[in-house]
Amino acid sequence: VIVVDDRSEDGTARMVRIFMKKFPNLRLVEIKDKIPSMAPKKNALFRGIQRARGEIILTTDADCVPGPHWLSSMVAYFEPGVGLVAGFNPYKSSAPYNNTFHQMLALDFFAMAAISAAFIGLGFPISCSGGNLAYRKSVFQQVGGFARIDRWISGDDMLFLEKVRDHTSWKIRYAIEPESFVPTLPPPNFKSFIHQRIRYASKCPRLALPVTLGLTGIYFLNLLILMAGALSFFNIKWLPIFLTSFFMKMLFEWNFLKSASKIFQQKISLKLFFLSEGIHPFYIVCMGLLGVLLPFQWHGEIYRRKSTLYFPTG
């Protein structure tokens, strides 16, 4: 187990050294400074992977809590020919995260995971989560690590996935057993949520053309729903367009999430779904714009899309 302490201020290094006395296979990598040639998280991952001796690399984040069977469950997917395995990071739903706001975030996060799993199943992977990800060290080396994506603040997962998909013949799988899930903490408040989603959206201009076109189509569908809804107040002819597009979107998404919930063994609240659907078009349109135009805050610093543009807040 390799713990990479990337300039943390919570005593991580001290605690790891204490545990190293009891667990000799525990390793600590300390990072003192940022480097201009690589985004901080990618630098931390790269340094950790350099120290790794095994062939299978599993990554998770500081706010994640892997279960006792996580490693064995993920590694079981590495049949011959499989180079990368993506996993699910469900948001914790226990107190204090059992309110309506956090339950809606959990539903949104589950929807993203379900889409990721669906496209991997279709043979065209488009996304994954770095909080629950595994790949062969030889695959990492084969694609040149994070080369060409190293300065993008986000994308140590999705952009790396694209490199494996487009430049190797390795198969990619998605782990769906509950033992492979790694619970993670949701954003604590609305401001943190907005910054997180802007960070997610910030890497979209770097995604492959088919993915970008698909996301653009989704964006304009939601924009159409908003515009048709607004114009319906001034011209009744727009009302059928609004109702048709909105309810077709809602019906498709409900059927998709219900099917995915059975596979992932997750429960979906109809009340939360309807509430989320009412907000979703605003959310998609706003985040799509903000992700391209605005910087985001992450770990006490403000970034734009690439690590060459950051602004310390302290």
Short mmCIF file of C-alpha atoms in Angstrom, two decimals:
data_model
loop_
_atom_site.label_atom_id
_atom_site.label_comp_id
_atom_site.label_asym_id
_atom_site.label_seq_id
_atom_site.Cartn_x
_atom_site.Cartn_y
_atom_site.Cartn_z
CA VAL A 1 0.00 0.00 0.00
CA ILE A 2 1.45 3.35 -1.08
CA VAL A 3 0.14 6.55 0.50
CA VAL A 4 1.01 9.70 -1.45
CA ASP A 5 0.92 12.79 0.76
CA ASP A 6 0.56 15.72 -1.62
CA ARG A 7 1.22 18.74 0.62
CA SER A 8 -1.59 17.82 3.04
CA GLU A 9 -2.05 19.73 6.29
CA ASP A 10 -3.90 17.08 8.29
CA GLY A 11 -0.95 15.12 9.63
CA THR A 12 -1.17 12.35 7.04
CA ALA A 13 2.59 11.77 6.83
CA ARG A 14 2.93 11.54 10.61
CA MET A 15 0.10 9.02 10.89
CA VAL A 16 1.45 6.90 8.03
CA ARG A 17 4.88 6.72 9.68
CA ILE A 18 3.22 5.43 12.84
CA PHE A 19 1.38 2.73 10.90
CA MET A 20 4.53 1.82 8.95
CA LYS A 21 6.03 0.49 12.18
CA LYS A 22 3.20 -2.04 12.38
CA PHE A 23 2.69 -2.70 8.66
CA PRO A 24 6.05 -3.09 6.87
CA ASN A 25 4.41 -3.20 3.41
CA LEU A 26 3.05 0.32 3.87
CA ARG A 27 4.94 2.99 1.93
CA LEU A 28 4.89 6.79 2.12
CA VAL A 29 5.60 9.20 -0.73
CA GLU A 30 5.77 12.85 0.31
CA ILE A 31 5.39 15.70 -2.16
CA LYS A 32 6.55 19.08 -0.93
CA ASP A 33 6.05 21.33 -3.95
CA LYS A 34 4.04 21.60 -7.17
CA ILE A 35 5.83 21.24 -10.48
CA PRO A 36 4.88 23.41 -13.49
CA SER A 37 4.98 20.54 -15.98
CA MET A 38 2.26 18.37 -14.40
CA ALA A 39 -1.06 18.90 -12.60
CA PRO A 40 -0.81 18.18 -8.86
CA LYS A 41 -2.93 15.03 -8.73
CA LYS A 42 -1.32 13.50 -11.78
CA ASN A 43 2.09 14.23 -10.28
CA ALA A 44 1.04 12.51 -7.05
CA LEU A 45 -0.24 9.47 -8.92
CA PHE A 46 2.85 9.33 -11.11
CA ARG A 47 5.14 9.42 -8.09
CA GLY A 48 3.14 6.67 -6.40
CA ILE A 49 3.11 4.47 -9.51
CA GLN A 50 6.88 4.89 -9.80
CA ARG A 51 7.22 3.32 -6.36
CA ALA A 52 4.80 0.48 -7.08
CA ARG A 53 6.36 -2.95 -7.52
CA GLY A 54 3.31 -4.95 -8.59
CA GLU A 55 1.66 -5.20 -11.99
CA ILE A 56 -1.86 -4.17 -10.92
CA ILE A 57 -2.28 -0.54 -9.81
CA LEU A 58 -5.39 0.38 -7.81
CA THR A 59 -6.10 4.03 -7.08
CA THR A 60 -8.44 5.69 -4.62
CA ASP A 61 -8.78 9.11 -2.98
CA ALA A 62 -8.34 10.48 0.52
CA ASP A 63 -12.11 10.89 0.99
CA CYS A 64 -12.86 7.28 -0.03
CA VAL A 65 -13.30 4.27 2.26
CA PRO A 66 -12.54 0.98 0.46
CA GLY A 67 -14.03 -2.15 1.98
CA PRO A 68 -12.09 -5.26 3.06
CA HIS A 69 -12.84 -7.09 -0.22
CA TRP A 70 -12.16 -4.19 -2.57
CA LEU A 71 -8.76 -5.39 -3.78
CA SER A 72 -9.75 -8.99 -4.42
CA SER A 73 -13.01 -7.95 -6.10
CA MET A 74 -11.30 -5.56 -8.52
CA VAL A 75 -8.33 -7.82 -9.26
CA ALA A 76 -10.70 -10.69 -10.15
CA TYR A 77 -11.63 -8.80 -13.33
CA PHE A 78 -8.08 -8.92 -14.68
CA GLU A 79 -8.43 -11.85 -16.99
CA PRO A 80 -5.89 -12.15 -19.83
CA GLY A 81 -6.36 -9.20 -22.17
CA VAL A 82 -8.00 -6.91 -19.61
CA GLY A 83 -5.91 -3.81 -19.00
CA LEU A 84 -8.19 -1.48 -17.00
CA VAL A 85 -11.10 -1.95 -14.61
CA ALA A 86 -13.36 0.92 -13.55
CA GLY A 87 -15.37 0.88 -10.33
CA PHE A 88 -18.25 2.66 -8.62
CA ASN A 89 -17.88 5.36 -5.94
CA PRO A 90 -21.30 5.69 -4.27
CA TYR A 91 -21.79 8.77 -2.15
CA LYS A 92 -22.18 8.10 1.55
CA SER A 93 -25.82 8.55 2.52
CA SER A 94 -25.65 8.26 6.31
CA ALA A 95 -25.85 11.28 8.62
CA PRO A 96 -25.02 14.09 8.06
CA TYR A 97 -25.44 13.27 4.35
CA ASN A 98 -29.01 11.95 4.54
CA ASN A 99 -30.75 15.21 3.61
CA THR A 100 -32.53 15.89 0.31
CA PHE A 101 -29.64 17.88 -1.17
CA HIS A 102 -27.10 15.11 -0.65
CA GLN A 103 -29.56 12.42 -1.74
CA MET A 104 -30.00 14.29 -5.03
CA LEU A 105 -26.22 14.48 -5.41
CA ALA A 106 -26.01 10.73 -4.79
CA LEU A 107 -28.58 10.09 -7.52
CA ASP A 108 -26.68 12.31 -9.95
CA PHE A 109 -23.40 10.57 -9.13
CA PHE A 110 -25.02 7.16 -9.57
CA ALA A 111 -26.36 8.24 -12.96
CA MET A 112 -22.83 9.17 -14.08
CA ALA A 113 -21.52 5.79 -12.92
CA ALA A 114 -24.34 3.96 -14.70
CA ILE A 115 -23.55 5.80 -17.93
CA SER A 116 -19.89 4.90 -17.54
CA ALA A 117 -20.73 1.22 -17.00
CA ALA A 118 -23.16 1.19 -19.93
CA PHE A 119 -20.65 2.56 -22.43
CA ILE A 120 -17.93 0.22 -21.20
CA GLY A 121 -20.39 -2.63 -21.72
CA LEU A 122 -21.07 -1.36 -25.25
CA GLY A 123 -17.37 -1.43 -26.04
CA PHE A 124 -16.75 2.32 -26.15
CA PRO A 125 -15.60 3.49 -22.70
CA ILE A 126 -16.05 7.20 -22.10
CA SER A 127 -15.64 7.76 -18.36
CA CYS A 128 -14.53 6.34 -15.03
CA SER A 129 -13.72 7.52 -11.51
CA GLY A 130 -10.18 7.84 -10.18
CA GLY A 131 -11.51 7.08 -6.71
CA ASN A 132 -12.05 3.47 -7.75
CA LEU A 133 -9.83 2.54 -10.66
CA ALA A 134 -7.41 -0.27 -11.47
CA TYR A 135 -5.03 -0.82 -14.38
CA ARG A 136 -1.89 -2.71 -15.25
CA LYS A 137 1.37 -0.89 -14.69
CA SER A 138 2.46 -2.12 -18.11
CA VAL A 139 -0.59 -0.40 -19.63
CA PHE A 140 0.32 2.85 -17.87
CA GLN A 141 3.82 2.61 -19.30
CA GLN A 142 2.59 1.59 -22.75
CA VAL A 143 0.50 4.75 -23.20
CA GLY A 144 3.24 6.99 -21.79
CA GLY A 145 1.58 7.58 -18.44
CA PHE A 146 -0.05 10.99 -18.33
CA ALA A 147 1.90 12.40 -21.28
CA ARG A 148 -0.13 14.91 -23.33
CA ILE A 149 -2.76 15.18 -20.60
CA ASP A 150 -0.38 16.00 -17.75
CA ARG A 151 -1.24 19.69 -17.41
CA TRP A 152 -4.99 19.24 -17.28
CA ILE A 153 -6.02 19.63 -13.64
CA SER A 154 -8.79 17.06 -13.99
CA GLY A 155 -8.78 13.91 -16.10
CA ASP A 156 -6.39 11.54 -14.38
CA ASP A 157 -9.24 9.07 -14.85
CA MET A 158 -11.28 9.93 -17.97
CA LEU A 159 -8.46 11.30 -20.11
CA PHE A 160 -6.23 8.39 -19.14
CA LEU A 161 -9.08 6.00 -19.98
CA GLU A 162 -9.26 7.54 -23.45
CA LYS A 163 -5.56 6.91 -23.98
CA VAL A 164 -5.98 3.24 -23.10
CA ARG A 165 -9.08 2.95 -25.31
CA ASP A 166 -7.62 4.72 -28.34
CA HIS A 167 -3.97 3.62 -28.28
CA THR A 168 -4.00 0.03 -27.05
CA SER A 169 -5.86 -3.21 -27.69
CA TRP A 170 -6.42 -3.88 -23.98
CA LYS A 171 -9.98 -4.63 -22.88
CA ILE A 172 -11.73 -2.40 -20.34
CA ARG A 173 -14.22 -3.69 -17.79
CA TYR A 174 -16.57 -2.22 -15.16
CA ALA A 175 -16.86 -3.84 -11.72
CA ILE A 176 -20.48 -4.18 -10.60
CA GLU A 177 -20.20 -6.33 -7.46
CA PRO A 178 -21.04 -4.42 -4.25
CA GLU A 179 -17.73 -5.63 -2.74
CA SER A 180 -15.91 -3.57 -5.37
CA PHE A 181 -17.73 -0.32 -4.54
CA VAL A 182 -15.74 2.37 -2.73
CA PRO A 183 -17.96 4.84 -0.81
CA THR A 184 -16.86 8.45 -0.94
CA LEU A 185 -17.85 11.67 0.78
CA PRO A 186 -20.13 13.99 -1.21
CA PRO A 187 -19.45 17.72 -1.45
CA PRO A 188 -20.36 19.15 1.97
CA ASN A 189 -22.28 22.15 0.63
CA PHE A 190 -23.66 23.76 -2.52
CA LYS A 191 -20.54 25.86 -3.16
CA SER A 192 -18.29 22.80 -3.03
CA PHE A 193 -20.67 20.96 -5.33
CA ILE A 194 -20.53 23.75 -7.92
CA HIS A 195 -16.72 23.84 -7.86
CA GLN A 196 -16.59 20.04 -8.18
CA ARG A 197 -18.90 20.00 -11.19
CA ILE A 198 -17.01 22.87 -12.86
CA ARG A 199 -13.85 20.82 -12.39
CA TYR A 200 -15.54 17.80 -13.96
CA ALA A 201 -16.75 19.88 -16.91
CA SER A 202 -13.39 21.62 -17.38
CA LYS A 203 -11.86 18.61 -19.14
CA CYS A 204 -14.62 18.31 -21.74
CA PRO A 205 -12.72 20.30 -24.43
CA ARG A 206 -9.93 17.67 -24.22
CA LEU A 207 -12.22 14.65 -24.69
CA ALA A 208 -12.34 12.64 -27.92
CA LEU A 209 -14.51 14.05 -30.71
CA PRO A 210 -17.32 11.44 -30.50
CA VAL A 211 -17.63 12.04 -26.75
CA THR A 212 -17.56 15.81 -27.22
CA LEU A 213 -20.27 15.59 -29.89
CA GLY A 214 -22.42 13.43 -27.63
CA LEU A 215 -22.05 15.82 -24.71
CA THR A 216 -22.82 18.73 -27.03
CA GLY A 217 -26.02 17.01 -28.14
CA ILE A 218 -27.07 16.49 -24.52
CA TYR A 219 -26.28 20.12 -23.77
CA PHE A 220 -28.42 21.43 -26.62
CA LEU A 221 -31.29 19.08 -25.76
CA ASN A 222 -31.43 20.56 -22.28
CA LEU A 223 -31.03 24.05 -23.70
CA LEU A 224 -33.99 23.35 -26.00
CA ILE A 225 -36.09 22.26 -23.03
CA LEU A 226 -35.28 25.46 -21.15
CA MET A 227 -35.86 27.72 -24.14
CA ALA A 228 -39.09 25.99 -25.17
CA GLY A 229 -40.36 26.17 -21.60
CA ALA A 230 -39.59 29.89 -21.37
CA LEU A 231 -41.02 30.68 -24.81
CA SER A 232 -44.22 28.80 -23.97
CA PHE A 233 -45.18 31.69 -21.68
CA PHE A 234 -45.18 34.01 -24.70
CA ASN A 235 -46.30 31.68 -27.48
CA ILE A 236 -48.42 28.58 -26.83
CA LYS A 237 -47.00 26.93 -29.97
CA TRP A 238 -43.79 26.19 -28.04
CA LEU A 239 -45.63 24.21 -25.35
CA PRO A 240 -45.84 20.90 -27.31
CA ILE A 241 -42.10 21.10 -28.04
CA PHE A 242 -41.35 21.68 -24.36
CA LEU A 243 -43.63 18.90 -23.11
CA THR A 244 -42.49 16.37 -25.72
CA SER A 245 -38.76 16.94 -25.21
CA PHE A 246 -39.01 17.11 -21.41
CA PHE A 247 -41.14 14.00 -20.92
CA MET A 248 -39.22 11.94 -23.49
CA LYS A 249 -36.01 12.81 -21.67
CA MET A 250 -37.56 11.98 -18.31
CA LEU A 251 -39.00 8.65 -19.51
CA PHE A 252 -35.71 7.53 -21.05
CA GLU A 253 -33.70 8.48 -17.97
CA TRP A 254 -36.13 6.79 -15.57
CA ASN A 255 -36.05 3.51 -17.52
CA PHE A 256 -32.27 3.66 -17.78
CA LEU A 257 -31.75 4.34 -14.07
CA LYS A 258 -34.25 1.67 -13.02
CA SER A 259 -32.38 -0.91 -15.09
CA ALA A 260 -29.02 0.27 -13.76
CA SER A 261 -30.26 0.22 -10.16
CA LYS A 262 -31.02 -3.50 -10.44
CA ILE A 263 -27.51 -4.22 -11.75
CA PHE A 264 -25.81 -2.08 -9.10
CA GLN A 265 -28.27 -3.13 -6.37
CA GLN A 266 -29.10 0.50 -5.60
CA LYS A 267 -32.45 1.98 -4.59
CA ILE A 268 -33.92 4.91 -6.50
CA SER A 269 -36.53 7.21 -4.98
CA LEU A 270 -39.22 8.26 -7.45
CA LYS A 271 -39.71 11.48 -5.48
CA LEU A 272 -36.01 12.36 -5.71
CA PHE A 273 -35.97 11.47 -9.40
CA PHE A 274 -38.84 13.85 -10.23
CA LEU A 275 -37.27 16.59 -8.14
CA SER A 276 -33.93 16.11 -9.88
CA GLU A 277 -35.54 16.08 -13.32
CA GLY A 278 -37.04 19.50 -12.70
CA ILE A 279 -33.61 20.93 -11.94
CA HIS A 280 -31.54 18.88 -14.38
CA PRO A 281 -31.88 21.06 -17.52
CA PHE A 282 -30.77 24.16 -15.58
CA TYR A 283 -27.90 22.19 -14.07
CA ILE A 284 -26.62 20.84 -17.41
CA VAL A 285 -26.79 24.17 -19.21
CA CYS A 286 -25.17 26.15 -16.39
CA MET A 287 -22.39 23.63 -15.65
CA GLY A 288 -21.61 23.27 -19.34
CA LEU A 289 -20.94 26.99 -19.60
CA LEU A 290 -19.23 27.45 -16.25
CA GLY A 291 -16.88 24.53 -16.85
CA VAL A 292 -15.47 26.26 -19.92
CA LEU A 293 -15.53 29.86 -18.68
CA LEU A 294 -14.80 29.88 -14.95
CA PRO A 295 -11.98 28.69 -12.70
CA PHE A 296 -12.71 26.29 -9.86
CA GLN A 297 -11.49 25.84 -6.31
CA TRP A 298 -9.84 22.58 -5.32
CA HIS A 299 -7.84 21.84 -2.17
CA GLY A 300 -7.53 25.49 -1.21
CA GLU A 301 -6.37 26.75 -4.60
CA ILE A 302 -8.14 28.16 -7.62
CA TYR A 303 -7.43 26.56 -10.99
CA ARG A 304 -8.41 26.82 -14.56
CA ARG A 305 -8.28 23.79 -16.82
CA LYS A 306 -4.51 23.44 -16.94
CA SER A 307 -1.97 23.52 -14.13
CA THR A 308 -0.05 26.38 -15.71
CA LEU A 309 -2.92 28.64 -14.62
CA TYR A 310 -3.53 28.52 -10.90
CA PHE A 311 -4.08 31.15 -8.28
CA PRO A 312 -3.28 30.42 -4.60
CA THR A 313 -6.05 31.53 -2.28
CA GLY A 314 -3.95 31.74 0.84
#
